[in-house]
């Protein structure tokens, strides 16, 4: 399966990268970065740190430093000043490529001999920008699998989830693209909490991924406690890659989804018409159920693969 992962590491993005590198089933032409949890300079440095530490050879392409239209938003209260506080990565000589993320996405998809799955775990700015710039790439995209949105409550406002709230117009472009969109939102990711016993279980597996996981998740959890009062934070982003590793993980409903881009109190809300009130075209598959146990088994197997 050919995959481009577009991310803003970020503690949970880092674990998504770790999952991606754990399986031979994935062919990864590159990883792209975007401003989200932190500035794009920091998320790019973080992606390079994680990949280098885990010995993963993927090239990194730096992307958008701000959303398409709205003003920038970052999330240091959860991810810290570096965007990945809690683990000191060893020095390495790797740098991002010269090509920017949009150019890379367009070129890699055009050139690919097989359809590409685009996974986004941050604001959807890079992908939306690529789709606007080169609509022909749609013919060679298998599907979009995104962490973002919520059928229920948001996590930044009562209505909106962080990734979609950061760049609602970009999400709107992706959902209206006509491509198969798989939305993995808070409804399922809030059910996979990295409780302290999960951190201990993963740490005991041993190896470099276990060390990184435990250190990052302890800091993530301290911040989740301060901000949301949770003992274990939701491990949002890795659900995307875990699903691609084992499709039994999630159940989806095929529904019409529309992003609120009107700028009012519900700006960035993903209005998922599960009841089918609007009788509009079904443009998205929305995750409504997750097998929590299977999820943490997948995480455990991935960690073990780095021993
Ligand atoms: C999303 O927001 C970010 O802080 C996380 O990395 C995740 O992608 C969850 O709302
Ligand atoms: Ca993210």
mmCIF file with all atom_site columns, N, CA and C in Angstrom, residues 187-235:
data_model
loop_
_atom_site.group_PDB
_atom_site.id
_atom_site.type_symbol
_atom_site.label_atom_id
_atom_site.label_alt_id
_atom_site.label_comp_id
_atom_site.label_asym_id
_atom_site.label_entity_id
_atom_site.label_seq_id
_atom_site.pdbx_PDB_ins_code
_atom_site.Cartn_x
_atom_site.Cartn_y
_atom_site.Cartn_z
_atom_site.occupancy
_atom_site.B_iso_or_equiv
_atom_site.pdbx_formal_charge
_atom_site.auth_seq_id
_atom_site.auth_comp_id
_atom_site.auth_asym_id
_atom_site.auth_atom_id
_atom_site.pdbx_PDB_model_num
ATOM 1   N N  . UNK A 1 187 ? -14.859 10.810 18.054 1.00 0.00 ? 187 UNK A N  1
ATOM 2   C CA . UNK A 1 187 ? -15.838 9.819  18.516 1.00 0.00 ? 187 UNK A CA 1
ATOM 3   C C  . UNK A 1 187 ? -15.168 8.471  18.793 1.00 0.00 ? 187 UNK A C  1
ATOM 4   N N  . UNK A 1 188 ? -14.152 8.149  17.988 1.00 0.00 ? 188 UNK A N  1
ATOM 5   C CA . UNK A 1 188 ? -13.433 6.889  18.247 1.00 0.00 ? 188 UNK A CA 1
ATOM 6   C C  . UNK A 1 188 ? -12.086 7.115  18.933 1.00 0.00 ? 188 UNK A C  1
ATOM 7   N N  . UNK A 1 189 ? -11.406 8.215  18.588 1.00 0.00 ? 189 UNK A N  1
ATOM 8   C CA . UNK A 1 189 ? -10.052 8.378  19.164 1.00 0.00 ? 189 UNK A CA 1
ATOM 9   C C  . UNK A 1 189 ? -10.105 8.686  20.664 1.00 0.00 ? 189 UNK A C  1
ATOM 10  N N  . UNK A 1 190 ? -11.225 9.256  21.117 1.00 0.00 ? 190 UNK A N  1
ATOM 11  C CA . UNK A 1 190 ? -11.356 9.511  22.559 1.00 0.00 ? 190 UNK A CA 1
ATOM 12  C C  . UNK A 1 190 ? -11.545 8.221  23.352 1.00 0.00 ? 190 UNK A C  1
ATOM 13  N N  . UNK A 1 191 ? -11.734 7.135  22.645 1.00 0.00 ? 191 UNK A N  1
ATOM 14  C CA . UNK A 1 191 ? -11.923 5.856  23.345 1.00 0.00 ? 191 UNK A CA 1
ATOM 15  C C  . UNK A 1 191 ? -10.617 5.082  23.529 1.00 0.00 ? 191 UNK A C  1
ATOM 16  N N  . UNK A 1 192 ? -9.538  5.575  22.919 1.00 0.00 ? 192 UNK A N  1
ATOM 17  C CA . UNK A 1 192 ? -8.257  4.868  23.116 1.00 0.00 ? 192 UNK A CA 1
ATOM 18  C C  . UNK A 1 192 ? -7.326  5.741  23.957 1.00 0.00 ? 192 UNK A C  1
ATOM 19  N N  . UNK A 1 193 ? -7.517  5.631  25.253 1.00 0.00 ? 193 UNK A N  1
ATOM 20  C CA . UNK A 1 193 ? -6.763  6.456  26.204 1.00 0.00 ? 193 UNK A CA 1
ATOM 21  C C  . UNK A 1 193 ? -5.479  5.741  26.617 1.00 0.00 ? 193 UNK A C  1
ATOM 22  N N  . UNK A 1 194 ? -4.381  6.480  26.561 1.00 0.00 ? 194 UNK A N  1
ATOM 23  C CA . UNK A 1 194 ? -3.082  5.889  26.972 1.00 0.00 ? 194 UNK A CA 1
ATOM 24  C C  . UNK A 1 194 ? -2.971  5.989  28.482 1.00 0.00 ? 194 UNK A C  1
ATOM 25  N N  . UNK A 1 195 ? -3.741  5.202  29.177 1.00 0.00 ? 195 UNK A N  1
ATOM 26  C CA . UNK A 1 195 ? -3.724  5.228  30.647 1.00 0.00 ? 195 UNK A CA 1
ATOM 27  C C  . UNK A 1 195 ? -2.356  4.756  31.152 1.00 0.00 ? 195 UNK A C  1
ATOM 28  N N  . UNK A 1 196 ? -1.999  5.115  32.402 1.00 0.00 ? 196 UNK A N  1
ATOM 29  C CA . UNK A 1 196 ? -0.669  4.737  32.910 1.00 0.00 ? 196 UNK A CA 1
ATOM 30  C C  . UNK A 1 196 ? -0.375  3.236  32.750 1.00 0.00 ? 196 UNK A C  1
ATOM 31  N N  . UNK A 1 197 ? -1.392  2.378  32.902 1.00 0.00 ? 197 UNK A N  1
ATOM 32  C CA . UNK A 1 197 ? -1.107  0.934  32.749 1.00 0.00 ? 197 UNK A CA 1
ATOM 33  C C  . UNK A 1 197 ? -0.744  0.564  31.311 1.00 0.00 ? 197 UNK A C  1
ATOM 34  N N  . UNK A 1 198 ? -1.273  1.345  30.360 1.00 0.00 ? 198 UNK A N  1
ATOM 35  C CA . UNK A 1 198 ? -0.901  1.098  28.952 1.00 0.00 ? 198 UNK A CA 1
ATOM 36  C C  . UNK A 1 198 ? 0.554   1.531  28.739 1.00 0.00 ? 198 UNK A C  1
ATOM 37  N N  . UNK A 1 199 ? 0.918   2.673  29.321 1.00 0.00 ? 199 UNK A N  1
ATOM 38  C CA . UNK A 1 199 ? 2.305   3.148  29.178 1.00 0.00 ? 199 UNK A CA 1
ATOM 39  C C  . UNK A 1 199 ? 3.254   2.091  29.743 1.00 0.00 ? 199 UNK A C  1
ATOM 40  N N  . UNK A 1 200 ? 2.906   1.556  30.928 1.00 0.00 ? 200 UNK A N  1
ATOM 41  C CA . UNK A 1 200 ? 3.774   0.524  31.538 1.00 0.00 ? 200 UNK A CA 1
ATOM 42  C C  . UNK A 1 200 ? 3.854   -0.729 30.678 1.00 0.00 ? 200 UNK A C  1
ATOM 43  N N  . UNK A 1 201 ? 2.688   -1.140 30.164 1.00 0.00 ? 201 UNK A N  1
ATOM 44  C CA . UNK A 1 201 ? 2.654   -2.349 29.320 1.00 0.00 ? 201 UNK A CA 1
ATOM 45  C C  . UNK A 1 201 ? 3.570   -2.181 28.100 1.00 0.00 ? 201 UNK A C  1
ATOM 46  N N  . UNK A 1 202 ? 3.516   -1.028 27.463 1.00 0.00 ? 202 UNK A N  1
ATOM 47  C CA . UNK A 1 202 ? 4.322   -0.800 26.257 1.00 0.00 ? 202 UNK A CA 1
ATOM 48  C C  . UNK A 1 202 ? 5.807   -0.667 26.614 1.00 0.00 ? 202 UNK A C  1
ATOM 49  N N  . UNK A 1 203 ? 6.081   -0.031 27.749 1.00 0.00 ? 203 UNK A N  1
ATOM 50  C CA . UNK A 1 203 ? 7.470   0.148  28.173 1.00 0.00 ? 203 UNK A CA 1
ATOM 51  C C  . UNK A 1 203 ? 8.140   -1.204 28.404 1.00 0.00 ? 203 UNK A C  1
ATOM 52  N N  . UNK A 1 204 ? 7.368   -2.135 28.968 1.00 0.00 ? 204 UNK A N  1
ATOM 53  C CA . UNK A 1 204 ? 7.926   -3.462 29.281 1.00 0.00 ? 204 UNK A CA 1
ATOM 54  C C  . UNK A 1 204 ? 8.329   -4.241 28.036 1.00 0.00 ? 204 UNK A C  1
ATOM 55  N N  . UNK A 1 205 ? 7.740   -3.894 26.887 1.00 0.00 ? 205 UNK A N  1
ATOM 56  C CA . UNK A 1 205 ? 8.078   -4.611 25.649 1.00 0.00 ? 205 UNK A CA 1
ATOM 57  C C  . UNK A 1 205 ? 9.564   -4.417 25.342 1.00 0.00 ? 205 UNK A C  1
ATOM 58  N N  . UNK A 1 206 ? 10.080  -3.235 25.688 1.00 0.00 ? 206 UNK A N  1
ATOM 59  C CA . UNK A 1 206 ? 11.506  -2.959 25.498 1.00 0.00 ? 206 UNK A CA 1
ATOM 60  C C  . UNK A 1 206 ? 11.853  -2.521 24.084 1.00 0.00 ? 206 UNK A C  1
ATOM 61  N N  . UNK A 1 207 ? 13.102  -2.048 23.931 1.00 0.00 ? 207 UNK A N  1
ATOM 62  C CA . UNK A 1 207 ? 13.574  -1.576 22.624 1.00 0.00 ? 207 UNK A CA 1
ATOM 63  C C  . UNK A 1 207 ? 13.380  -0.072 22.481 1.00 0.00 ? 207 UNK A C  1
ATOM 64  N N  . UNK A 1 208 ? 13.918  0.472  21.384 1.00 0.00 ? 208 UNK A N  1
ATOM 65  C CA . UNK A 1 208 ? 13.963  1.932  21.267 1.00 0.00 ? 208 UNK A CA 1
ATOM 66  C C  . UNK A 1 208 ? 12.582  2.558  21.111 1.00 0.00 ? 208 UNK A C  1
ATOM 67  N N  . UNK A 1 209 ? 11.666  1.872  20.438 1.00 0.00 ? 209 UNK A N  1
ATOM 68  C CA . UNK A 1 209 ? 10.319  2.452  20.285 1.00 0.00 ? 209 UNK A CA 1
ATOM 69  C C  . UNK A 1 209 ? 9.605   2.493  21.637 1.00 0.00 ? 209 UNK A C  1
ATOM 70  N N  . UNK A 1 210 ? 9.844   1.474  22.449 1.00 0.00 ? 210 UNK A N  1
ATOM 71  C CA . UNK A 1 210 ? 9.217   1.429  23.781 1.00 0.00 ? 210 UNK A CA 1
ATOM 72  C C  . UNK A 1 210 ? 9.709   2.584  24.649 1.00 0.00 ? 210 UNK A C  1
ATOM 73  N N  . UNK A 1 211 ? 11.014  2.858  24.567 1.00 0.00 ? 211 UNK A N  1
ATOM 74  C CA . UNK A 1 211 ? 11.598  3.946  25.365 1.00 0.00 ? 211 UNK A CA 1
ATOM 75  C C  . UNK A 1 211 ? 10.984  5.282  24.944 1.00 0.00 ? 211 UNK A C  1
ATOM 76  N N  . UNK A 1 212 ? 10.898  5.499  23.638 1.00 0.00 ? 212 UNK A N  1
ATOM 77  C CA . UNK A 1 212 ? 10.333  6.756  23.131 1.00 0.00 ? 212 UNK A CA 1
ATOM 78  C C  . UNK A 1 212 ? 8.854   6.859  23.488 1.00 0.00 ? 212 UNK A C  1
ATOM 79  N N  . UNK A 1 213 ? 8.148   5.779  23.299 1.00 0.00 ? 213 UNK A N  1
ATOM 80  C CA . UNK A 1 213 ? 6.706   5.783  23.587 1.00 0.00 ? 213 UNK A CA 1
ATOM 81  C C  . UNK A 1 213 ? 6.457   6.168  25.040 1.00 0.00 ? 213 UNK A C  1
ATOM 82  N N  . UNK A 1 214 ? 7.157   5.517  25.952 1.00 0.00 ? 214 UNK A N  1
ATOM 83  C CA . UNK A 1 214 ? 6.904   5.747  27.381 1.00 0.00 ? 214 UNK A CA 1
ATOM 84  C C  . UNK A 1 214 ? 7.230   7.191  27.765 1.00 0.00 ? 214 UNK A C  1
ATOM 85  N N  . UNK A 1 215 ? 8.362   7.685  27.282 1.00 0.00 ? 215 UNK A N  1
ATOM 86  C CA . UNK A 1 215 ? 8.752   9.061  27.651 1.00 0.00 ? 215 UNK A CA 1
ATOM 87  C C  . UNK A 1 215 ? 7.766   10.076 27.082 1.00 0.00 ? 215 UNK A C  1
ATOM 88  N N  . UNK A 1 216 ? 7.439   9.924  25.824 1.00 0.00 ? 216 UNK A N  1
ATOM 89  C CA . UNK A 1 216 ? 6.516   10.894 25.208 1.00 0.00 ? 216 UNK A CA 1
ATOM 90  C C  . UNK A 1 216 ? 5.131   10.823 25.842 1.00 0.00 ? 216 UNK A C  1
ATOM 91  N N  . UNK A 1 217 ? 4.667   9.620  26.095 1.00 0.00 ? 217 UNK A N  1
ATOM 92  C CA . UNK A 1 217 ? 3.302   9.491  26.621 1.00 0.00 ? 217 UNK A CA 1
ATOM 93  C C  . UNK A 1 217 ? 3.185   9.990  28.055 1.00 0.00 ? 217 UNK A C  1
ATOM 94  N N  . UNK A 1 218 ? 4.263   9.914  28.812 1.00 0.00 ? 218 UNK A N  1
ATOM 95  C CA . UNK A 1 218 ? 4.192   10.423 30.194 1.00 0.00 ? 218 UNK A CA 1
ATOM 96  C C  . UNK A 1 218 ? 4.016   11.946 30.172 1.00 0.00 ? 218 UNK A C  1
ATOM 97  N N  . UNK A 1 219 ? 4.747   12.605 29.310 1.00 0.00 ? 219 UNK A N  1
ATOM 98  C CA . UNK A 1 219 ? 4.584   14.067 29.217 1.00 0.00 ? 219 UNK A CA 1
ATOM 99  C C  . UNK A 1 219 ? 3.215   14.416 28.634 1.00 0.00 ? 219 UNK A C  1
ATOM 100 N N  . UNK A 1 220 ? 2.820   13.685 27.603 1.00 0.00 ? 220 UNK A N  1
ATOM 101 C CA . UNK A 1 220 ? 1.493   13.884 26.984 1.00 0.00 ? 220 UNK A CA 1
ATOM 102 C C  . UNK A 1 220 ? 0.409   13.770 28.060 1.00 0.00 ? 220 UNK A C  1
ATOM 103 N N  . UNK A 1 221 ? 0.533   12.753 28.885 1.00 0.00 ? 221 UNK A N  1
ATOM 104 C CA . UNK A 1 221 ? -0.486  12.538 29.920 1.00 0.00 ? 221 UNK A CA 1
ATOM 105 C C  . UNK A 1 221 ? -0.496  13.631 30.994 1.00 0.00 ? 221 UNK A C  1
ATOM 106 N N  . UNK A 1 222 ? 0.706   14.105 31.343 1.00 0.00 ? 222 UNK A N  1
ATOM 107 C CA . UNK A 1 222 ? 0.742   15.212 32.325 1.00 0.00 ? 222 UNK A CA 1
ATOM 108 C C  . UNK A 1 222 ? -0.031  16.405 31.774 1.00 0.00 ? 222 UNK A C  1
ATOM 109 N N  . UNK A 1 223 ? 0.181   16.690 30.500 1.00 0.00 ? 223 UNK A N  1
ATOM 110 C CA . UNK A 1 223 ? -0.495  17.842 29.887 1.00 0.00 ? 223 UNK A CA 1
ATOM 111 C C  . UNK A 1 223 ? -1.991  17.583 29.702 1.00 0.00 ? 223 UNK A C  1
ATOM 112 N N  . UNK A 1 224 ? -2.342  16.361 29.346 1.00 0.00 ? 224 UNK A N  1
ATOM 113 C CA . UNK A 1 224 ? -3.768  16.021 29.187 1.00 0.00 ? 224 UNK A CA 1
ATOM 114 C C  . UNK A 1 224 ? -4.488  16.148 30.523 1.00 0.00 ? 224 UNK A C  1
ATOM 115 N N  . UNK A 1 225 ? -3.758  15.849 31.599 1.00 0.00 ? 225 UNK A N  1
ATOM 116 C CA . UNK A 1 225 ? -4.339  15.969 32.944 1.00 0.00 ? 225 UNK A CA 1
ATOM 117 C C  . UNK A 1 225 ? -4.617  17.448 33.247 1.00 0.00 ? 225 UNK A C  1
ATOM 118 N N  . UNK A 1 226 ? -3.603  18.291 32.958 1.00 0.00 ? 226 UNK A N  1
ATOM 119 C CA . UNK A 1 226 ? -3.762  19.731 33.249 1.00 0.00 ? 226 UNK A CA 1
ATOM 120 C C  . UNK A 1 226 ? -4.886  20.347 32.421 1.00 0.00 ? 226 UNK A C  1
ATOM 121 N N  . UNK A 1 227 ? -4.945  19.996 31.138 1.00 0.00 ? 227 UNK A N  1
ATOM 122 C CA . UNK A 1 227 ? -5.891  20.676 30.242 1.00 0.00 ? 227 UNK A CA 1
ATOM 123 C C  . UNK A 1 227 ? -7.278  20.051 30.286 1.00 0.00 ? 227 UNK A C  1
ATOM 124 N N  . UNK A 1 228 ? -7.340  18.719 30.256 1.00 0.00 ? 228 UNK A N  1
ATOM 125 C CA . UNK A 1 228 ? -8.646  18.054 30.135 1.00 0.00 ? 228 UNK A CA 1
ATOM 126 C C  . UNK A 1 228 ? -9.025  17.233 31.374 1.00 0.00 ? 228 UNK A C  1
ATOM 127 N N  . UNK A 1 229 ? -8.114  17.162 32.355 1.00 0.00 ? 229 UNK A N  1
ATOM 128 C CA . UNK A 1 229 ? -8.403  16.375 33.560 1.00 0.00 ? 229 UNK A CA 1
ATOM 129 C C  . UNK A 1 229 ? -8.374  14.874 33.318 1.00 0.00 ? 229 UNK A C  1
ATOM 130 N N  . UNK A 1 230 ? -7.694  14.453 32.236 1.00 0.00 ? 230 UNK A N  1
ATOM 131 C CA . UNK A 1 230 ? -7.667  13.018 31.900 1.00 0.00 ? 230 UNK A CA 1
ATOM 132 C C  . UNK A 1 230 ? -6.428  12.330 32.495 1.00 0.00 ? 230 UNK A C  1
ATOM 133 N N  . UNK A 1 231 ? -6.583  11.085 32.955 1.00 0.00 ? 231 UNK A N  1
ATOM 134 C CA . UNK A 1 231 ? -5.432  10.321 33.445 1.00 0.00 ? 231 UNK A CA 1
ATOM 135 C C  . UNK A 1 231 ? -4.598  9.774  32.289 1.00 0.00 ? 231 UNK A C  1
ATOM 136 N N  . UNK A 1 232 ? -5.248  9.607  31.160 1.00 0.00 ? 232 UNK A N  1
ATOM 137 C CA . UNK A 1 232 ? -4.547  9.135  29.965 1.00 0.00 ? 232 UNK A CA 1
ATOM 138 C C  . UNK A 1 232 ? -5.111  9.859  28.767 1.00 0.00 ? 232 UNK A C  1
ATOM 139 N N  . UNK A 1 233 ? -4.217  10.404 27.947 1.00 0.00 ? 233 UNK A N  1
ATOM 140 C CA . UNK A 1 233 ? -4.686  11.169 26.786 1.00 0.00 ? 233 UNK A CA 1
ATOM 141 C C  . UNK A 1 233 ? -5.178  10.254 25.673 1.00 0.00 ? 233 UNK A C  1
ATOM 142 N N  . UNK A 1 234 ? -6.049  10.777 24.810 1.00 0.00 ? 234 UNK A N  1
ATOM 143 C CA . UNK A 1 234 ? -6.501  9.989  23.659 1.00 0.00 ? 234 UNK A CA 1
ATOM 144 C C  . UNK A 1 234 ? -5.380  9.889  22.627 1.00 0.00 ? 234 UNK A C  1
ATOM 145 N N  . UNK A 1 235 ? -5.118  8.685  22.168 1.00 0.00 ? 235 UNK A N  1
ATOM 146 C CA . UNK A 1 235 ? -4.026  8.482  21.204 1.00 0.00 ? 235 UNK A CA 1
ATOM 147 C C  . UNK A 1 235 ? -4.594  8.638  19.787 1.00 0.00 ? 235 UNK A C  1
#
